[in-house]
Coordinates of C-alpha atoms in Angstrom, one line a residue:
X17 CA -86.7 60.9 2.8
X18 CA -86.4 59.2 6.1
X19 CA -86.3 61.5 9.1
X20 CA -83.3 61.2 11.4
X21 CA -85.4 59.3 14.0
X22 CA -86.7 56.7 11.6
X23 CA -83.3 56.4 10.0
X24 CA -81.7 55.6 13.4
X25 CA -84.4 53.2 14.4
X26 CA -84.8 51.4 11.1
X27 CA -81.2 50.8 10.2
X28 CA -80.5 50.6 6.5
X29 CA -80.8 52.0 3.3
X30 CA -84.3 52.1 1.9
X31 CA -84.7 51.5 -1.8
X32 CA -86.2 54.4 -3.8
X33 CA -89.3 53.5 -5.7
X34 CA -90.8 56.3 -7.7
X35 CA -93.9 56.1 -9.7
X36 CA -94.0 57.4 -13.3
X37 CA -94.5 61.2 -13.2
X38 CA -96.8 63.4 -15.3
X39 CA -94.6 65.9 -17.1
X40 CA -97.4 68.5 -17.0
X41 CA -97.2 68.4 -13.2
X42 CA -93.5 69.1 -12.9
X43 CA -92.2 72.6 -12.3
X44 CA -89.5 74.2 -14.4
X45 CA -86.2 74.5 -12.5
X46 CA -86.7 78.2 -12.2
X47 CA -89.9 77.7 -10.3
X48 CA -88.9 74.7 -8.3
X49 CA -85.7 76.4 -7.0
X50 CA -85.8 80.2 -6.7
X51 CA -82.4 81.8 -5.8
X52 CA -81.6 85.2 -4.4
X53 CA -78.6 86.9 -2.8
X54 CA -78.2 89.4 0.0
X55 CA -74.9 91.2 0.6
X56 CA -74.2 91.6 4.4
X57 CA -70.8 93.4 4.1
X58 CA -68.0 94.2 1.7
X59 CA -66.7 90.6 1.8
X60 CA -69.7 88.5 2.8
X61 CA -73.1 87.6 1.2
X62 CA -75.8 85.0 1.6
X63 CA -77.3 83.0 -1.2
X64 CA -80.9 81.9 -0.5
X65 CA -82.9 79.3 -2.3
X66 CA -86.7 78.9 -1.9
X67 CA -87.5 75.2 -2.7
X68 CA -90.9 74.0 -3.7
X69 CA -92.6 71.2 -1.8
X70 CA -91.6 67.7 -3.0
X71 CA -88.4 69.1 -4.5
X72 CA -84.9 69.1 -3.1
X73 CA -81.4 70.3 -3.8
X74 CA -78.1 68.4 -3.3
X75 CA -75.7 69.9 -0.9
X76 CA -72.5 68.6 -2.6
X77 CA -73.6 69.8 -6.0
X78 CA -73.3 73.5 -5.1
X79 CA -70.4 75.5 -6.5
X80 CA -69.9 79.3 -6.0
X81 CA -67.5 81.7 -7.7
X82 CA -67.2 85.5 -7.9
X83 CA -67.5 87.0 -11.4
X84 CA -65.8 88.4 -13.3
X85 CA -62.5 86.5 -12.8
X86 CA -63.9 83.3 -11.3
X87 CA -62.8 84.3 -7.8
X88 CA -62.9 81.9 -5.0
X89 CA -65.7 82.1 -2.4
X90 CA -65.9 80.2 0.9
X91 CA -69.3 78.6 1.6
X92 CA -70.5 77.8 5.1
X93 CA -73.1 75.1 4.4
X94 CA -75.7 74.3 7.0
X95 CA -76.4 70.7 7.8
X96 CA -78.7 69.1 5.3
X97 CA -81.2 66.2 5.6
X98 CA -79.6 62.8 5.1
X99 CA -80.8 60.8 2.1
X100 CA -79.6 57.3 1.1
X101 CA -79.8 55.9 -2.4
X102 CA -78.3 52.7 -3.7
X103 CA -76.1 54.3 -6.3
X104 CA -74.7 57.5 -4.7
X105 CA -74.6 56.3 -1.1
X106 CA -75.1 58.9 1.7
X107 CA -76.0 62.4 0.4
X108 CA -77.3 65.5 2.1
X109 CA -80.2 67.5 0.7
X110 CA -82.1 70.7 1.3
X111 CA -85.9 70.9 1.3
X112 CA -88.3 73.9 1.6
X113 CA -85.4 76.4 1.7
X114 CA -81.8 77.0 2.6
X115 CA -79.5 80.0 3.2
X116 CA -75.8 79.6 2.5
X117 CA -73.4 82.3 3.8
X118 CA -70.5 83.1 1.5
X119 CA -67.3 85.0 2.2
X120 CA -64.4 86.4 0.1
X121 CA -60.8 87.2 1.1
X122 CA -61.1 90.5 -0.7
X123 CA -63.9 93.1 -1.0
X124 CA -66.4 92.5 -3.7
X125 CA -65.6 94.6 -6.8
X126 CA -68.1 97.0 -8.4
X127 CA -70.6 95.2 -10.6
X128 CA -69.6 91.8 -9.2
X129 CA -71.9 88.8 -9.6
X130 CA -72.0 85.5 -7.8
X131 CA -72.0 82.4 -10.1
X132 CA -74.0 79.6 -8.6
X133 CA -74.1 76.0 -9.9
X134 CA -76.8 73.8 -8.3
X135 CA -78.7 70.6 -9.0
X136 CA -81.9 69.2 -7.6
X137 CA -84.6 66.6 -8.1
X138 CA -88.3 66.0 -7.7
X139 CA -89.7 63.3 -5.4
X140 CA -91.5 62.0 -8.5
X141 CA -88.1 60.7 -9.7
X142 CA -87.0 63.3 -12.2
X143 CA -83.6 64.9 -11.7
X144 CA -82.9 68.3 -13.3
X145 CA -79.6 68.9 -15.1
X146 CA -77.1 71.1 -13.2
X147 CA -78.2 74.7 -13.4
X148 CA -75.8 77.7 -13.6
X149 CA -77.1 81.2 -12.7
X150 CA -75.4 84.5 -12.0
X151 CA -76.8 86.7 -9.2
X152 CA -75.9 90.4 -9.3
X153 CA -74.6 91.8 -6.0
X154 CA -75.4 95.3 -7.2
X155 CA -79.1 94.4 -7.0
X156 CA -78.8 92.8 -3.6
X157 CA -80.1 94.6 -0.6
X158 CA -77.3 95.2 2.0
X159 CA -78.1 93.7 5.3
X160 CA -77.5 95.5 8.6
X161 CA -74.4 94.3 10.3
X162 CA -76.2 94.2 13.6
X163 CA -78.9 91.9 12.3
X164 CA -77.6 88.3 12.2
X165 CA -79.3 85.7 10.1
X166 CA -81.6 83.6 12.4
X167 CA -80.5 80.0 12.8
X168 CA -83.9 78.8 11.8
X169 CA -83.5 80.6 8.5
X170 CA -80.0 79.4 7.8
X171 CA -80.8 75.7 8.5
X172 CA -83.0 73.7 6.2
X173 CA -86.5 73.1 7.5
X174 CA -86.3 70.1 9.8
X175 CA -89.0 67.7 11.0
X176 CA -90.0 67.8 14.6
X177 CA -87.7 65.8 16.7
X178 CA -84.9 66.0 14.2
X179 CA -81.4 65.5 15.8
X180 CA -79.9 68.4 13.8
X181 CA -82.2 70.9 15.5
X182 CA -81.3 69.5 18.9
X183 CA -77.6 70.0 18.2
X184 CA -78.0 73.6 17.2
X185 CA -80.6 74.9 19.6
X186 CA -82.2 72.2 21.8
X187 CA -81.5 71.5 25.4
X188 CA -78.8 69.0 26.4
X189 CA -81.3 66.9 28.2
X190 CA -83.5 66.6 25.1
X191 CA -80.5 65.7 23.0
X192 CA -79.4 62.9 25.4
X193 CA -83.0 61.6 25.7
X194 CA -83.3 61.5 21.9
X195 CA -80.1 59.5 21.4
X196 CA -80.9 57.2 24.3
X197 CA -84.2 56.3 22.8
X198 CA -82.6 55.8 19.4
X199 CA -80.0 53.5 20.9
X200 CA -82.8 51.5 22.7
X201 CA -84.4 51.0 19.3
X202 CA -81.1 49.7 17.9
X203 CA -80.8 47.3 20.8
X204 CA -83.7 45.3 19.3
X205 CA -82.1 44.8 15.9
X206 CA -80.2 41.7 14.7
X207 CA -77.0 43.6 15.2
X208 CA -77.1 43.1 19.0
X209 CA -77.5 39.3 18.8
X210 CA -73.8 38.5 19.0
X211 CA -73.5 40.5 22.3
X212 CA -76.1 38.5 24.2
X213 CA -74.1 35.3 24.5
X214 CA -71.0 37.4 25.4
X215 CA -72.8 39.0 28.3
X216 CA -74.4 35.7 29.3
X217 CA -71.1 34.0 29.2
X218 CA -69.5 36.6 31.4
X219 CA -72.1 36.2 34.1
X220 CA -72.6 32.4 33.8
X221 CA -68.8 31.9 33.6
X222 CA -68.5 33.4 37.1
X223 CA -69.8 30.2 38.6
X224 CA -72.9 29.3 40.7
X225 CA -72.5 32.0 43.3
X226 CA -73.1 35.1 41.2
X227 CA -75.7 37.3 42.8
X228 CA -77.9 39.7 41.0
X229 CA -75.9 42.6 42.3
X230 CA -72.7 41.2 40.9
X231 CA -74.4 40.3 37.6
X232 CA -75.6 43.9 37.4
X233 CA -72.2 45.3 38.1
X234 CA -70.4 43.0 35.6
X235 CA -72.9 43.8 32.8
X236 CA -72.8 47.5 33.7
X237 CA -69.0 47.6 33.4
X238 CA -69.3 45.8 30.1
X239 CA -71.8 48.4 28.8
X240 CA -69.5 51.2 30.0
X241 CA -66.8 49.9 27.8
X242 CA -69.2 50.1 24.8
X243 CA -70.5 53.5 25.8
X244 CA -67.1 55.2 26.3
X245 CA -65.9 53.8 22.9
X246 CA -68.9 55.3 21.2
X247 CA -68.3 58.6 23.1
X248 CA -64.8 58.7 21.7
X249 CA -66.3 58.1 18.2
X250 CA -68.6 61.0 18.8
X251 CA -65.7 63.3 19.8
X252 CA -63.8 62.1 16.8
X253 CA -66.7 62.9 14.5
X254 CA -67.1 66.4 15.9
X255 CA -63.4 67.1 15.4
X256 CA -63.2 65.5 11.9
X257 CA -66.5 66.7 10.5
X258 CA -68.2 64.0 8.4
X259 CA -65.0 62.1 7.5
X260 CA -65.7 59.4 10.1
X261 CA -69.3 58.8 9.0
X262 CA -68.1 58.4 5.4
X263 CA -65.5 55.9 6.5
X264 CA -68.2 53.6 7.9
X265 CA -69.7 53.4 4.4
X266 CA -66.4 52.4 2.7
X267 CA -66.7 49.1 0.9
X268 CA -63.4 47.9 2.3
X269 CA -64.6 48.6 5.8
X270 CA -67.8 46.7 5.2
X271 CA -66.0 43.8 3.6
X272 CA -63.4 43.5 6.4
X273 CA -66.1 43.5 9.2
X274 CA -68.3 41.1 7.3
X275 CA -65.3 38.7 7.1
X276 CA -64.8 39.2 10.8
X277 CA -68.4 38.1 11.5
X278 CA -67.9 35.0 9.4
X279 CA -64.8 34.2 11.5
X280 CA -66.8 34.7 14.7
X281 CA -69.5 32.4 13.4
X282 CA -67.0 29.7 12.5
X283 CA -65.6 30.0 16.0
X284 CA -69.1 29.6 17.4
X285 CA -69.5 26.4 15.4
X286 CA -66.3 25.1 17.1
X287 CA -64.0 25.1 14.0
X288 CA -61.4 27.0 16.0
X289 CA -61.1 29.4 19.0
X290 CA -60.5 33.1 18.6
X291 CA -58.3 34.1 21.5
X292 CA -55.1 35.9 22.4
X293 CA -51.8 33.9 22.5
X294 CA -51.6 32.0 25.8
X295 CA -48.5 33.9 27.1
X296 CA -50.1 37.3 26.4
X297 CA -53.5 36.2 27.8
X298 CA -51.8 35.0 31.0
X299 CA -50.0 38.3 31.5
X300 CA -53.2 40.3 31.0
X301 CA -55.1 38.1 33.5
X302 CA -52.3 38.4 36.1
X303 CA -52.2 42.2 35.7
X304 CA -56.0 42.4 35.8
X305 CA -56.2 40.3 39.0
X306 CA -53.8 42.5 40.8
X307 CA -56.1 45.5 40.3
X308 CA -59.0 46.2 42.6
X309 CA -62.0 44.5 41.3
X310 CA -60.1 41.6 39.8
X311 CA -62.0 40.8 36.5
X312 CA -63.5 44.2 36.0
X313 CA -60.8 45.3 33.5
X314 CA -61.2 42.4 31.1
X315 CA -65.0 42.8 31.1
X316 CA -64.6 46.6 30.4
X317 CA -62.2 45.8 27.5
X318 CA -64.6 43.2 26.2
X319 CA -67.3 45.9 26.1
X320 CA -65.0 48.2 24.2
X321 CA -64.2 45.5 21.6
X322 CA -67.9 44.7 21.3
X323 CA -68.6 48.2 20.2
X324 CA -66.1 47.8 17.4
X325 CA -67.7 44.5 16.5
X326 CA -71.2 45.8 16.1
X327 CA -70.2 49.2 14.7
X328 CA -70.3 48.3 11.0
X329 CA -73.5 46.3 11.5
X330 CA -75.3 49.5 12.6
X331 CA -73.2 51.5 10.1
X332 CA -76.2 53.3 8.4
X333 CA -77.8 54.7 11.5
X334 CA -74.4 55.3 13.2
X335 CA -73.2 57.1 10.1
X336 CA -76.3 59.3 10.2
X337 CA -75.6 60.1 13.9
X338 CA -71.9 60.8 13.2
X339 CA -72.8 63.0 10.2
X340 CA -75.0 65.2 12.3
X341 CA -72.4 65.4 15.0
X342 CA -69.7 66.2 12.5
X343 CA -71.8 69.0 11.0
X344 CA -72.3 70.5 14.4
X345 CA -68.6 70.5 15.4
X346 CA -69.7 70.4 19.1
X347 CA -67.2 68.1 20.9
X348 CA -69.0 67.9 24.2
X349 CA -72.4 67.3 22.8
X350 CA -71.0 64.9 20.2
X351 CA -69.4 62.7 22.9
X352 CA -72.3 62.8 25.2
X353 CA -74.8 62.0 22.4
X354 CA -73.0 58.8 21.4
X355 CA -72.5 57.9 25.0
X356 CA -76.3 58.2 25.6
X357 CA -77.0 56.1 22.4
X358 CA -74.6 53.4 23.7
X359 CA -76.4 53.3 27.0
X360 CA -79.7 52.8 25.2
X361 CA -78.1 49.9 23.2
X362 CA -76.7 48.4 26.4
X363 CA -79.8 48.6 28.6
X364 CA -81.2 45.2 27.5
X365 CA -77.8 43.8 28.0
X366 CA -77.7 45.0 31.6
X367 CA -81.1 43.3 32.1
X368 CA -79.7 40.1 30.6
X369 CA -76.6 40.2 32.8
X370 CA -78.6 41.0 35.9
X371 CA -81.4 38.4 35.5
X372 CA -79.6 35.9 33.3
X373 CA -77.5 34.4 36.0
X374 CA -80.7 33.4 37.9
X375 CA -83.0 32.5 34.9
X376 CA -80.6 30.8 32.5
X377 CA -79.4 27.3 33.3
X378 CA -75.9 26.8 34.4
X379 CA -73.1 26.1 32.0
X380 CA -73.8 22.8 30.2
X381 CA -74.9 21.3 26.8
X382 CA -77.5 24.1 26.3
X383 CA -74.6 26.5 25.6
X384 CA -73.6 24.5 22.5
X385 CA -77.1 25.0 21.1
X386 CA -76.9 28.7 21.9
X387 CA -73.5 29.0 20.2
X388 CA -74.9 27.3 17.0
X389 CA -77.9 29.6 16.9
X390 CA -75.9 32.7 17.4
X391 CA -73.3 31.4 14.9
X392 CA -76.0 31.2 12.3
X393 CA -77.2 34.7 13.2
X394 CA -73.7 36.1 12.8
X395 CA -73.5 34.6 9.3
X396 CA -76.8 36.4 8.5
X397 CA -75.4 39.6 9.9
X398 CA -72.2 39.2 7.9
X399 CA -74.3 38.7 4.7
X400 CA -76.4 41.8 5.5
X401 CA -73.3 43.9 6.2
X402 CA -71.7 42.9 2.9
X403 CA -74.9 43.3 0.8
X404 CA -73.9 46.7 -0.6
X405 CA -70.7 45.3 -2.1
X406 CA -72.0 41.9 -3.2
X407 CA -73.4 41.1 -6.7
X408 CA -77.1 40.3 -6.7
X409 CA -76.6 36.7 -7.6
X410 CA -74.0 36.1 -4.9
X411 CA -76.1 37.8 -2.3
X412 CA -79.0 35.5 -3.1
X413 CA -76.7 32.4 -3.2
X414 CA -75.5 33.4 0.3
X415 CA -79.1 33.3 1.7
X416 CA -79.7 30.0 0.0
X417 CA -76.6 28.4 1.5
X418 CA -77.3 29.8 4.9
X419 CA -80.9 28.6 5.0
X420 CA -80.1 25.1 3.8
X421 CA -77.2 24.8 6.2
X422 CA -79.3 25.9 9.1
X423 CA -82.1 23.5 8.1
X424 CA -79.7 20.6 8.0
X425 CA -78.3 21.6 11.4
X426 CA -81.8 21.4 12.8
X427 CA -82.2 17.8 11.7
X428 CA -84.3 18.5 8.6
X429 CA -82.8 15.4 6.9
X430 CA -82.6 13.2 9.9
X431 CA -85.2 10.6 11.1
X432 CA -86.5 11.2 14.6
X433 CA -87.3 8.4 17.0
X434 CA -91.0 7.8 17.8
X435 CA -91.0 9.1 21.3
X436 CA -88.8 12.2 20.8
X437 CA -89.5 15.3 22.9
X438 CA -91.7 18.1 21.5
X439 CA -88.8 20.5 21.3
X440 CA -87.0 18.2 18.9
X441 CA -90.0 17.9 16.7
X442 CA -90.4 21.7 16.6
X443 CA -86.7 22.1 15.8
X444 CA -87.0 19.6 12.9
X445 CA -90.1 21.4 11.6
X446 CA -88.2 24.7 11.6
X447 CA -85.3 23.0 9.9
X448 CA -87.5 21.6 7.1
X449 CA -89.0 25.1 6.5
X450 CA -85.5 26.7 6.4
X451 CA -84.3 24.0 4.0
X452 CA -87.2 24.5 1.7
X453 CA -86.7 28.2 1.8
X454 CA -83.0 27.7 0.8
X455 CA -84.0 25.4 -2.0
X456 CA -86.5 28.0 -3.3
X457 CA -83.7 30.6 -3.2
X458 CA -81.4 28.3 -5.1
X459 CA -84.0 27.4 -7.7
X460 CA -84.9 31.0 -8.3
X461 CA -81.3 32.0 -8.6
X462 CA -80.6 29.3 -11.3
X463 CA -83.7 30.4 -13.1
X464 CA -82.4 34.0 -13.4
X465 CA -84.1 35.6 -10.4
X466 CA -82.2 38.0 -8.2
X467 CA -84.7 39.0 -5.5
X468 CA -84.3 37.0 -2.3
X469 CA -87.8 38.2 -1.1
X470 CA -89.4 36.7 -4.3
X471 CA -87.2 33.8 -5.2
X472 CA -89.8 32.0 -7.3
X473 CA -90.8 35.0 -9.3
X474 CA -89.1 33.7 -12.5
X475 CA -91.4 30.7 -12.5
X476 CA -94.6 32.9 -12.6
X477 CA -96.5 32.5 -15.8
X478 CA -98.1 35.0 -18.1
X479 CA -96.6 38.5 -18.5
X480 CA -94.8 38.4 -15.2
X481 CA -91.3 39.9 -15.2
X482 CA -88.4 39.4 -12.9
X483 CA -85.8 37.4 -14.8
X484 CA -82.5 39.2 -15.4
X485 CA -81.4 38.9 -19.1
X486 CA -77.9 37.7 -19.9
X487 CA -77.0 40.8 -22.0
X488 CA -77.7 44.5 -21.8
X489 CA -79.8 46.3 -24.4
X490 CA -77.9 47.8 -27.3
X491 CA -78.8 51.5 -27.5
X492 CA -77.7 53.8 -30.3
X493 CA -76.4 57.1 -28.8
X494 CA -77.8 60.4 -30.0
X495 CA -76.4 63.7 -28.7
X496 CA -78.4 66.3 -30.6
X497 CA -81.7 66.9 -32.3
X498 CA -80.1 66.5 -35.7
X499 CA -78.7 63.1 -34.7
X500 CA -82.1 62.1 -33.4
X501 CA -83.8 63.0 -36.6
X502 CA -81.2 61.1 -38.7
X503 CA -81.6 58.0 -36.5
X504 CA -85.4 58.1 -36.8
X505 CA -85.2 58.5 -40.6
X506 CA -82.7 55.6 -40.8
X507 CA -85.2 53.4 -38.9
X508 CA -87.0 52.7 -42.1
X509 CA -90.5 52.9 -40.6
X510 CA -89.7 50.7 -37.6
X511 CA -90.9 51.9 -34.2
X512 CA -88.4 53.9 -32.2
X513 CA -87.8 54.3 -28.4
X514 CA -85.8 57.2 -27.2
X515 CA -84.5 57.1 -23.6
X516 CA -83.1 60.1 -21.8
X517 CA -80.3 59.2 -19.4
X518 CA -77.7 60.9 -17.1
X519 CA -75.1 59.4 -14.7
X520 CA -76.4 61.6 -11.9
X521 CA -80.0 60.5 -12.4
X522 CA -81.0 57.9 -9.8
X523 CA -84.2 56.8 -11.6
X524 CA -82.2 56.4 -14.9
X525 CA -80.0 53.9 -13.0
X526 CA -83.1 52.1 -11.7
X527 CA -84.5 51.8 -15.2
X528 CA -81.3 50.2 -16.4
X529 CA -80.9 47.9 -13.4
X530 CA -84.5 46.7 -12.9
X531 CA -86.5 47.4 -16.1
X532 CA -84.2 47.3 -19.1
X533 CA -82.4 44.3 -17.7
X534 CA -85.6 42.2 -17.5
X535 CA -85.6 39.4 -20.0
X536 CA -89.3 39.8 -21.0
X537 CA -88.9 43.6 -21.4
X538 CA -85.9 42.9 -23.7
X539 CA -88.0 40.4 -25.7
X540 CA -90.7 43.0 -26.2
X541 CA -88.2 45.7 -27.2
X542 CA -86.5 43.4 -29.8
X543 CA -88.6 44.9 -32.7
X544 CA -87.8 48.5 -31.8
X545 CA -84.9 50.8 -32.7
X546 CA -83.4 51.8 -29.4
X547 CA -81.9 55.3 -29.0
X548 CA -80.3 56.8 -25.9
X549 CA -79.7 60.5 -25.2
X550 CA -77.0 60.7 -22.5
X551 CA -77.4 64.3 -21.2
X552 CA -74.9 63.9 -18.3
X553 CA -72.7 66.8 -19.6
X554 CA -75.7 69.1 -20.1
X555 CA -74.3 70.7 -23.2
X556 CA -76.2 73.2 -25.3
X557 CA -77.2 70.4 -27.6
X558 CA -78.5 68.4 -24.7
X559 CA -80.5 71.3 -23.4
X560 CA -82.0 71.9 -26.8
X561 CA -83.0 68.2 -27.1
X562 CA -84.7 68.2 -23.7
X563 CA -86.5 71.5 -24.6
X564 CA -87.7 70.0 -27.8
X565 CA -89.7 67.5 -25.9
X566 CA -90.6 69.8 -23.0
X567 CA -88.5 67.8 -20.5
X568 CA -86.7 69.4 -17.6
X569 CA -84.4 66.5 -17.2
X570 CA -84.1 62.7 -17.3
X571 CA -85.4 60.1 -17.1
X572 CA -87.8 60.3 -20.0
X573 CA -88.8 57.5 -22.4
X574 CA -90.6 58.5 -25.7
X575 CA -91.9 56.3 -28.5
X576 CA -92.1 57.1 -32.2
X577 CA -94.1 55.4 -35.0
X578 CA -93.9 55.6 -38.7
X579 CA -92.9 58.9 -40.1
X580 CA -91.2 59.9 -36.8
X581 CA -94.5 60.9 -35.1
X582 CA -94.6 60.5 -31.3
X583 CA -97.0 57.6 -30.3
X584 CA -98.3 56.2 -27.0
X585 CA -97.8 57.9 -23.7
X586 CA -94.5 59.2 -22.5
X587 CA -92.8 57.6 -19.4
X588 CA -91.4 60.2 -17.1
X589 CA -89.6 58.7 -14.1
X590 CA -89.0 55.0 -13.1
X591 CA -91.4 52.2 -13.9
X592 CA -91.3 48.6 -12.7
X593 CA -90.9 45.9 -15.4
X594 CA -94.5 44.7 -15.1
X595 CA -96.0 48.1 -15.7
X596 CA -93.5 48.8 -18.5
X597 CA -94.6 45.6 -20.2
X598 CA -98.2 46.8 -20.1
X599 CA -97.2 50.1 -21.6
X600 CA -95.4 48.3 -24.4
X601 CA -98.5 46.1 -24.9
X602 CA -100.8 49.2 -25.3
X603 CA -98.2 50.6 -27.7
X604 CA -98.3 47.5 -29.8
X605 CA -102.1 47.5 -29.9
X606 CA -102.2 51.0 -31.3
X607 CA -99.8 50.3 -34.1

């Protein structure tokens, strides 16, 4: 899992890519996750889990109740480590170990037990079914009331430099330095591109007499508008817990702001102008000019609005920051942390505002070129923001249209005069490259490809995979060992493939999306009887079926030959289409 630092500096959601796991190397759930309980008073206790290396537990899968009677217990969860996956979004996990304080409104009765429901996974790509255990409080060792649980023991083990540790026990200076550096890293992402022409326009628009001092002051006021907006977001996160960070991942929020970036881009291209109504704009300007400093207020407001503009663009790292702040509940530190991060984001903008007025040419035709360039970048940012909510084909089509359009705008299809300047030739060369890239994206899309990074993969020969089939595989469901035996007997000697699946299994989803959807894989599986054991509910029959094959949980893919005997090598975890095709080829050779 990404550490908090790399998550902030990198930006988005990484895609999980697990290799196939060896079932003999996986630990049983009882060894991977070892629970215990300690009673600290008549109404409080602490449940502790020792977690093996390369395994983790999900925070939101914990459930606690007091037995008998299924009494309610309040859990004080420590902050977990952020983890992103493409199916479940932002989740928190615990690694190495975790202690969770519990409390009851009434005293624990004699002979009481704590019922614990938990679920975890292995880094190898296997997820265990939800586990239910009961821990007897009578066997727990009462803890001395004067011996509080150390913070280091309550919180999950954190990497060095992790922001969660800084919130709980680090110095304020270290916290602010950490977030400032993180913001500085974000300043060099594509999300900041739309702000550069805004700052440049503020300074250049002041006329030819703008000194470096005034340029510095204007850009600093602009950045302060951004910083204070982010500070308010930090305060709101501390007051609302993690609700604000979750809102940034909402598909409706992403879609609305992606549309906003599209409108901004079209405005850059000159299709229309985005501005307030003339009467309202005039009143605001008059009120602003009457204040000391004249144009300082509009610049400050522009900075605040810019923070809202780029907020969804940096949603993954910003959501991570807000999540840690929300878990801490510290209003002062939350506000100052986001303020420091915004200052880091704004530092390059202050440099542009200070030096830009003396380095950049005065207002003229060059600004039209800049607007076109940044308009294209805004469209790219909009496409990137909307990627989590777009179908794969539409996402790839968007890049094709954008690349071809940018290439045509750079004169890719125009004839240049013989004595044109070198800059024009370079622009045309770039335009041709972009147009070719767009055509490649479009050709790959029409051929069934869905990967913008490998658009021509469907045209690769041999055993290459990568083309998405039109239809899903038709699996016959089996829910118990008896149904499995009956299905194998009914196969009439044909080879059988059994796939273990669960809705909460990330690698199972990856197998469905990337491997079982591949056209060549489906072609090779056409001669097999396909069975699927959906163990999402984790019933007694499901547990018995998993135990029969020595599996701790899905995913697992097992092959059977004539007579129902297992053949070939099992697949435990996710496997790419190319590797799965090779597995099927070896299976065919042994039949």
